[in-house]
C-alpha angles and dihedrals in degrees: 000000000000092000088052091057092046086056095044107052102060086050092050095063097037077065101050083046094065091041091055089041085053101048090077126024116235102257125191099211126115115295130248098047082197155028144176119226130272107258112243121227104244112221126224103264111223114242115288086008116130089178129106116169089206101063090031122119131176107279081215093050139104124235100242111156118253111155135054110292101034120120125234115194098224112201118219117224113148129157133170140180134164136159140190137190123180134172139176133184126185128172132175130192122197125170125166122187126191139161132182108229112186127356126195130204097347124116116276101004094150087058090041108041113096094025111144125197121206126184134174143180140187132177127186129179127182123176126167120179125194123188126166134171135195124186141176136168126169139161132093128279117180121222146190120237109240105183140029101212113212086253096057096256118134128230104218135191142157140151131208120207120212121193107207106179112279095017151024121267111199139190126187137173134179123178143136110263118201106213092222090079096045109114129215094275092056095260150123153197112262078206072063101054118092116210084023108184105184118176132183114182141145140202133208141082097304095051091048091054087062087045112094104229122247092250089056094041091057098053087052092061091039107046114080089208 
């Protein structure tokens, strides 16, 4: 009994492991996906004063986001196409002839005199490869801004979370966002984003029936045919 549970538990929490694994997807976007903004010092107002000059902003002025906490709606326009044809064609053509005309005091000669050898050889190889892609995601996400860069650009990342029945759907997007392209409404382009990372995935049993097991995934590697 003792041996069995030696034998189980490490199973056991291999097992917790892949569930947890399984719970969110890795993702390859900027981390952190959010963050809460710096608190400001709050400075002693002067009596009858209702003005502080750390939580002021420019009464004429748009909210567009420019420290760290402020959200920026990213619009997702994405499209992508790209195609490739290649061909190649090679061919080579070799003959040799030779006959042995006389021969003089050697063994045989009579059997051997007028023998001819022929040889040929021809090779001929033809490939032609095709590959096209087509791609398009649109949609909004909206993300915090994590990091004030030096130049004023903003490092921005964020993730939304969909529950469709049986499994998690989840978008996530991390860029650097000049503020020069930030609209009115606080938003921008993702054709607009340098260093875009834009990621749609799912979990879930449906999404693990399209997934090749480990196992499978192995002899494929392994195996030469």
């Amino acid at each position: 009994m003792k041996a069995l549970r030696i034998v189980l538990l490490p199973l056991l929490a291999l097992l917790g492991g892949c569930a947890a694994l399984q719970g969110t997807p890795p993702t390859a976007v900027h981390q952190p996906m959010s963050v809460r903004p710096e608190p400001r010092t709050a400075q002693a107002a002067q009596p009858g004063s209702i003005y502080q000059s750390n939580f002021s902003r420019p009464l004429f002025e748009d909210r567009r986001a420019r420290f760290v906490g402020d959200v920026i709606t990213v619009n997702l326009v994405e499209q992508t196409a790209a195609s490739k044809k290649s061909s190649a064609n090679a061919e080579r053509n070799a003959s040799m002839a030779a006959s042995i005309s006389a021969l003089a005091k050697v063994p045989l000669a009579g059997a051997l005199g007028g023998l001819g050898v022929t040889a040929s050889d021809a090779s001929k190889f033809g490939g032609k490869g095709d590959a096209a892609a087509n791609n398009a995601f649109t949609g909004t996400i909206t993300t915090t801004v994590i990091e004030v860069l030096s130049n004023g650009n903003l490092l921005v990342s964020g993730e939304k979370q969909i529950a469709i029945n049986q499994g998690n759907e989840f978008i996530r997007f991390s860029g650097v966002v000049n503020p020069v392209y930030v609209t009115g409404g606080n938003s921008v382009q993702s054709t607009q984003v340098a260093d875009a990372r834009i990621e749609y995935r799912a979990n879930g049993y449906i999404d693990e029936t399209e997934t090749m097991g480990w196992m499978q995934r192995f002899f494929v590697n392994v195996l030469p045919f």
